[in-house]
Amino acid sequence: MIENTIDMGSAVSNKRFLLFVVLMASGLVLLGICMTASMASGPIMIPLKHAFALLLHHDQSVDNTILYSSRLPRTLIGALAGAAFAVSGAIMQGISRNPLACPSLLGINQGAALCIIVMLLFFPTISTALFIPFAFMGGILAALLIYSITATAGLSPLRLALAGIIVNALFHAVSRGLLLLFPDEAQATVFSIMGSLAGRSWMHFNMVLPWILIGLILSCFCYRQLNVLCLGDDEAQGLGLSAQTTQFILMGIAVMLAAAAVSVVGPVPFIGLIIPSAIRYFMPDYKYLIPLSMVFGALLLVFADTLIRLINPVVEIPVGIIAALLGGPFFVIIARSQAKGGAT
Amino acid sequence: MSEITLRQVSVDFDKVNIINQLDLDLQQGKVTTIVGPNGSGKSTVLKTMSRILKPTSGTVLLDGEAIHRMKSKYLAKQLAVLPQHSHAPEHMTVLELVWLGRYPHQSLFRGRCEKDEAAVKRALKQTDMLDLSHARLDDLSGGQQQRAWIAMALAQDTPYLLLDEPTTFLDMAHQLETLELIRRLNRQCNKTIVMVLHDVNLAARYSDELILLNQGAVMAQGKPADVLTESLLQDLFNIKVRILMDSHTGTPYFIPYCCCSEEV
Amino acid sequence: MLLQKQSKVFAALLLSLIVFSMWDLMVGQVHVSWLQLLHWKTLNHSQSLALFELRLPRLLVAGFSGALFAASGTILQTVMRNPLAAPDIVGVTAGASIIAVAALLFFPNLSNMGIAWLACFGALAGFSLTFLFARVNGDVAPTRLALTGVAIGTTLLAGEHFLLLILPVDIGSSLNFIAGSVYGANWQRALAITPWALIFLGVTLFLGRALDLLALQDDTSIGIGFNVKHMRMLLLLLAVILAGLGVTGAGILGFVGLIAPQIARLIVGAKHQVILPAAMVVGALLVILADTLGRVIVPPAELPAGIITTIIGAPYFIYLLIRFSK
C-alpha cells in the first residue's frame, strides 16, 4: 500500500518534469519563430523564408546586410534583455516573498536609467565599458532606498510595491527633468525614459553579453537557495541557510541583470513581473522557474519588439509602452489577488 | 554530554533586554516544553537555541559545542526548527515542501540521491502525509499544513527537533493530533523535542519536562507533576488555580478560578 | 481664540499666494519688476504682451488647477477614509487625461469645454475602474486602493502614449496632458475653466460639514440622521469632476491632490469647513510655485510643473506610507 503511494509519488513528480519539458520546448520553438519574425520585420520587410535562409547561408543581397548589421543584433539584444528582466524579477520575488516584486516596480529599472542619463549628460566622453557598472550603481541605489524604507516600516507586499512605485515615479520625474533641462541628448530620451530597442547594434550586444550571461548562469545555480528562502527567513535559517547574506548576494545578481538590460534597452516595465508570476502558477520550483523565465522573458520582449515594427515600421512605438500596456492589467490582477492573504 | 545547554545567555531585542544571563540544560531523548505568560521570552529562548537569534552574550552549546561557531548546514543537520506560523509559497505541494528539508544535506555538486529520497518518504510516512503528498498546501486544513511542516523538519533527519507553538490556530482535535504526533516522534524515532506551548495543561500532558519561564528567567524546571504547583502558577500567570491529577493519563492539570488582581 | 489663530493662518496663506503670484508674473525671458507690476500702465509693448497674453492666463490656469486638485484630494481622502487617496493615485487623473487626449485626436474641432466634460467623464471611468478592482469581498483596503489605482493609472498612461505615437497629431497641445504643465496656457483655456472652477469650488466650500460627518464612523453618522450613502456618492462625483477640470487645465500635476490637503490639515486643524479653503489655497500656491521654479532653475529651458510637484510629493508620499503602517 505504502509502496504504491510512493510509486504514484514519483509518477507525479515526473509529471511536473514532463510539464517543464513541454513548456520549455514550446517556449524555445516560439522564441525561434519570434526571433525569425523579428529579423524579418522593419521598414524593409524581408520575407520570412528568405530571412531564415539567410541565417543559414550568407549571400550578397541587401537583405543580408540589413539582417546581419541591424536586425540580428537587435533581436539578440532583445532576447538577452528579456531573459535578464524576467530572471531578475523571479529572484526578487523569491527573496522578498512578494509576488509584486520586480525590477520595474521596485524602482530598480528607473534608478539604473537615471544613472545612465546622468552619465550621458555630464560625462559624455566616458567609455561605454563603464555603462553597465554605472547602471548597476543606480539600481543598487534604488534597491537600498527601498530596503531602508522596508526596514524602518516592515512593509506588507502591497506597501512595498506602493513604495517601489513611488520611488520609480520620483526617479522618472528626475530623469525627465534632466532631459528637458539638457535637451542636447534628445536621442537618449525615448530610450532611457520609455525603453526602446531602436538602433541597437553589435557594439551594444558585445557590451552587455558577458554581464547578462554571467548573471543568468549564476542564477541557474541558486535555485536551492531561492526555494528555501521562499519559506521565510527563520525557516531558511533553520535549514542551514544564512538568510541575510544569501538575500544580499541574490539581490546583487538580480540588480546586475536588470541594470545590464536597462543599459541596452532602457527601463522596459513589467516583464519581470508577468513572466515569473505566470510560470510560478505551474512551476513554483525555482529549478524549473528560472530557466523557463529566461525563455519566456526573451520571448515576450522579442515579441513586443516585433509587434511595434509591424504596427508602424517607420516611426517606432517604444517597446516599453507596449510592455506597460500588456503588463498593467496583469499588475492589477496580482495586486487584487493579494487580498486573499489578508494583506492591506 | 549530549544535550542543549545555555550558559549565561542574554538576548536583547531592539535594545530591550529579553533574556538576562540564562542557564539552561535540556536532556536528550525527552520532550521538553517551555511555558510561560506572554512576553516571558519563550520564543526568544527557542530562537536562540536554534541560532535564529544571536545572543548578546553567553553561549549555546549543542553536545558540548558552541552552535554559533558551527557551519550553518552542519547545525541544520543536528537540529531542525519549526518557527511559528510559517507560510509556504503559493502553489507549493507537500512533497516539494518536504524536499526542502533536505537542503542542508545537498550542495552545489551533490544533487538528490537515494538517501534523500528515503528520508523524504520516511518523513511523509511518519506524519501520515503520504496520501496528501501531491496536494497543494493552500488546499490543506490547518492541521494538515502543520503536519506537512513537521514532515519538512523530519526530512532534515536531525536528532533534535524544536517547535515554536506548533498548535496555534488549530482546533482542539488538531492540537491533540499534532501533539500526539510529536510524542510519537519522540518515543518511536528517538527525537529530542523542545517546544514552546501556550496551553499549560496540554504541555503537562505531553511533556517529560516543563520549563516555566517568567521575564526571561527560569522559575522551575522538572517533571510536570513536580513543577506545577498552585503557588507557582499563581506567581507565573497571576491567577488562582487548583491542581488535580488526571487518573486516566496520570498527568497533572489545573483549573483556573479567578484572576488575582480581581480579588480585593 | 481659535478663530483668531485661523484667520492669521489664512491671512498668511493669502499673502503668500499674492507674493508668489507676483513672482510668477515677474520672471521669464522678459523681466517685469514688481514696481512695474503695480504700475502696469507704464509697461512697454513686449512686457505687456508677456504679462497679459502669456503669464496672466498661465497664472490663472495654474492657480485654479492646483485648487481643483487640492479640493478633489480633500474630498477623496475624507470620503474614502484613506490618507493615500488622491486624484492621481486612484486613477482619476489618468482617466481624465487619456480621454482628453483621445478627444483632441479624434475630434480636433471640439471646444475646450467639450474636452473638459469628456475629461470629467474619463475621470469618473478611471475612478470606477480603480474602485471596482480594489474592492474585494466588499472591502476596499487603503493600500490596495492606492496600488490598484497606480496600476490602472500606469496602464491608462501607456495607452495614452500609445495613442499619441500611432496617430499623427499636433503633439504640442496634447503633451501638456501628459507632462502636467501649464506651458502654453492661453486666455482661451483660462476662460474655459475659470467659470466652472469657480462654480464647483464654491459648491465644495459649502460641503465642509458633510465631510465632517462622513469622517465619523458610518454608524454614527447614520445615527444622527444623515444619508451617508447618497452623500458619499455625491461627494465622490464632485471630487471626480473637480479633478477632471483640473486635468483639462494643466494635465497631471503629480501629488498636488495628495499633499495640499495634508498640509492644510496640519496648519488649520480638523474641521473641513476650514480645511477645504486652506487646501485650495495651498494647492494653488504649490502649482504656481512649481511653475515659477520650473522657469527659473535653468532659464531658457522650462520644466513642467508636474515634474517639480512629483519631486516634492513622492518623498512625502513615502513618508506617509511609513508613518501609516506603524
CSV table of N, CA and C in Angstrom, one decimal, chain A residues 159-210:
chain,number,residue,atom,x,y,z
A,159,ARG,N,2.3,47.3,0.4
A,159,ARG,CA,3.0,48.6,0.7
A,159,ARG,C,4.4,48.7,0.1
A,160,LEU,N,5.1,47.5,0.1
A,160,LEU,CA,6.4,47.5,-0.5
A,160,LEU,C,6.2,47.9,-2.0
A,161,ALA,N,5.2,47.3,-2.7
A,161,ALA,CA,5.0,47.6,-4.1
A,161,ALA,C,4.7,49.1,-4.3
A,162,LEU,N,3.9,49.6,-3.4
A,162,LEU,CA,3.5,51.0,-3.5
A,162,LEU,C,4.7,51.9,-3.3
A,163,ALA,N,5.5,51.6,-2.3
A,163,ALA,CA,6.7,52.4,-2.1
A,163,ALA,C,7.6,52.3,-3.3
A,164,GLY,N,7.8,51.1,-3.9
A,164,GLY,CA,8.6,51.0,-5.1
A,164,GLY,C,8.1,51.8,-6.2
A,165,ILE,N,6.8,51.8,-6.4
A,165,ILE,CA,6.2,52.6,-7.5
A,165,ILE,C,6.5,54.1,-7.3
A,166,ILE,N,6.4,54.5,-6.1
A,166,ILE,CA,6.6,56.0,-5.9
A,166,ILE,C,8.1,56.3,-6.1
A,167,VAL,N,9.0,55.4,-5.6
A,167,VAL,CA,10.4,55.7,-5.9
A,167,VAL,C,10.6,55.7,-7.4
A,168,ASN,N,9.9,54.8,-8.1
A,168,ASN,CA,10.0,54.8,-9.5
A,168,ASN,C,9.5,56.1,-10.1
A,169,ALA,N,8.4,56.6,-9.6
A,169,ALA,CA,7.8,57.9,-10.1
A,169,ALA,C,8.8,59.0,-9.9
A,170,LEU,N,9.5,59.0,-8.7
A,170,LEU,CA,10.4,60.0,-8.4
A,170,LEU,C,11.6,60.0,-9.4
A,171,PHE,N,12.2,58.8,-9.5
A,171,PHE,CA,13.4,58.7,-10.5
A,171,PHE,C,12.9,59.1,-11.9
A,172,HIS,N,11.7,58.7,-12.2
A,172,HIS,CA,11.2,59.0,-13.6
A,172,HIS,C,11.1,60.5,-13.8
A,173,ALA,N,10.6,61.2,-12.7
A,173,ALA,CA,10.4,62.7,-12.8
A,173,ALA,C,11.8,63.3,-12.9
A,174,VAL,N,12.8,62.9,-12.1
A,174,VAL,CA,14.1,63.5,-12.1
A,174,VAL,C,14.7,63.2,-13.5
A,175,SER,N,14.6,62.0,-14.0
A,175,SER,CA,15.2,61.7,-15.4
A,175,SER,C,14.6,62.7,-16.4
A,176,ARG,N,13.3,62.8,-16.4
A,176,ARG,CA,12.6,63.6,-17.4
A,176,ARG,C,13.0,65.1,-17.3
A,177,GLY,N,13.1,65.5,-16.0
A,177,GLY,CA,13.5,66.8,-15.7
A,177,GLY,C,14.9,67.1,-16.3
A,178,LEU,N,15.8,66.2,-16.0
A,178,LEU,CA,17.2,66.3,-16.5
A,178,LEU,C,17.2,66.4,-18.0
A,179,LEU,N,16.5,65.5,-18.7
A,179,LEU,CA,16.5,65.5,-20.2
A,179,LEU,C,15.9,66.8,-20.7
A,180,LEU,N,14.9,67.4,-20.0
A,180,LEU,CA,14.3,68.6,-20.5
A,180,LEU,C,15.3,69.8,-20.3
A,181,LEU,N,16.0,69.7,-19.2
A,181,LEU,CA,17.0,70.8,-18.9
A,181,LEU,C,18.2,70.8,-19.9
A,182,PHE,N,18.6,69.6,-20.3
A,182,PHE,CA,19.7,69.5,-21.2
A,182,PHE,C,19.3,68.7,-22.4
A,183,PRO,N,18.6,69.4,-23.3
A,183,PRO,CA,18.0,68.7,-24.4
A,183,PRO,C,19.0,68.2,-25.5
A,184,ASP,N,20.3,68.4,-25.3
A,184,ASP,CA,21.2,68.0,-26.4
A,184,ASP,C,21.2,66.5,-26.6
A,185,GLU,N,20.9,65.8,-25.6
A,185,GLU,CA,20.9,64.3,-25.8
A,185,GLU,C,19.5,63.8,-26.1
A,186,ALA,N,18.8,64.5,-26.9
A,186,ALA,CA,17.4,64.2,-27.1
A,186,ALA,C,17.3,62.8,-27.6
A,187,GLN,N,18.3,62.3,-28.3
A,187,GLN,CA,18.2,60.9,-28.9
A,187,GLN,C,18.0,59.9,-27.8
A,188,ALA,N,18.6,60.2,-26.6
A,188,ALA,CA,18.6,59.3,-25.5
A,188,ALA,C,17.2,59.3,-24.8
A,189,THR,N,16.4,60.3,-25.1
A,189,THR,CA,15.2,60.4,-24.4
A,189,THR,C,14.3,59.2,-24.4
A,190,VAL,N,13.9,58.8,-25.6
A,190,VAL,CA,13.0,57.8,-25.8
A,190,VAL,C,13.5,56.5,-25.1
A,191,PHE,N,14.8,56.2,-25.4
A,191,PHE,CA,15.4,55.0,-25.0
A,191,PHE,C,15.4,55.0,-23.4
A,192,SER,N,15.9,56.0,-22.8
A,192,SER,CA,16.1,55.9,-21.4
A,192,SER,C,14.9,56.3,-20.6
A,193,ILE,N,13.9,56.8,-21.2
A,193,ILE,CA,12.7,57.1,-20.4
A,193,ILE,C,11.6,56.0,-20.6
A,194,MET,N,11.5,55.6,-21.8
A,194,MET,CA,10.4,54.6,-22.1
A,194,MET,C,10.9,53.2,-22.4
A,195,GLY,N,12.1,53.1,-22.9
A,195,GLY,CA,12.6,51.8,-23.2
A,195,GLY,C,12.4,51.5,-24.7
A,196,SER,N,13.5,51.3,-25.4
A,196,SER,CA,13.3,51.0,-26.8
A,196,SER,C,14.5,50.3,-27.3
A,197,LEU,N,14.3,49.5,-28.4
A,197,LEU,CA,15.4,48.7,-29.0
A,197,LEU,C,15.9,49.3,-30.3
A,198,ALA,N,15.3,50.5,-30.6
A,198,ALA,CA,15.7,51.0,-31.9
A,198,ALA,C,17.2,51.4,-32.0
A,199,GLY,N,17.8,51.0,-33.1
A,199,GLY,CA,19.2,51.4,-33.3
A,199,GLY,C,20.2,50.7,-32.5
A,200,ARG,N,19.8,49.5,-31.9
A,200,ARG,CA,20.9,48.8,-31.1
A,200,ARG,C,21.8,48.0,-32.1
A,201,SER,N,23.0,48.0,-31.8
A,201,SER,CA,24.0,47.4,-32.7
A,201,SER,C,24.8,46.3,-32.0
A,202,TRP,N,25.8,45.8,-32.8
A,202,TRP,CA,26.7,44.7,-32.3
A,202,TRP,C,27.5,45.3,-31.1
A,203,MET,N,27.8,46.6,-31.2
A,203,MET,CA,28.5,47.2,-30.1
A,203,MET,C,27.8,47.0,-28.8
A,204,HIS,N,26.5,47.3,-28.8
A,204,HIS,CA,25.7,47.1,-27.6
A,204,HIS,C,25.6,45.7,-27.1
A,205,PHE,N,25.5,44.8,-28.2
A,205,PHE,CA,25.4,43.4,-27.9
A,205,PHE,C,26.7,42.9,-27.1
A,206,ASN,N,27.9,43.3,-27.7
A,206,ASN,CA,29.1,42.9,-27.1
A,206,ASN,C,29.3,43.4,-25.7
A,207,MET,N,28.8,44.7,-25.5
A,207,MET,CA,28.9,45.3,-24.2
A,207,MET,C,28.1,44.5,-23.1
A,208,VAL,N,26.9,44.1,-23.5
A,208,VAL,CA,26.0,43.5,-22.5
A,208,VAL,C,26.1,42.0,-22.3
A,209,LEU,N,26.6,41.4,-23.4
A,209,LEU,CA,26.6,39.9,-23.3
A,209,LEU,C,27.2,39.3,-22.1
A,210,PRO,N,28.5,39.7,-21.8
A,210,PRO,CA,29.1,39.0,-20.6
A,210,PRO,C,28.3,39.1,-19.3
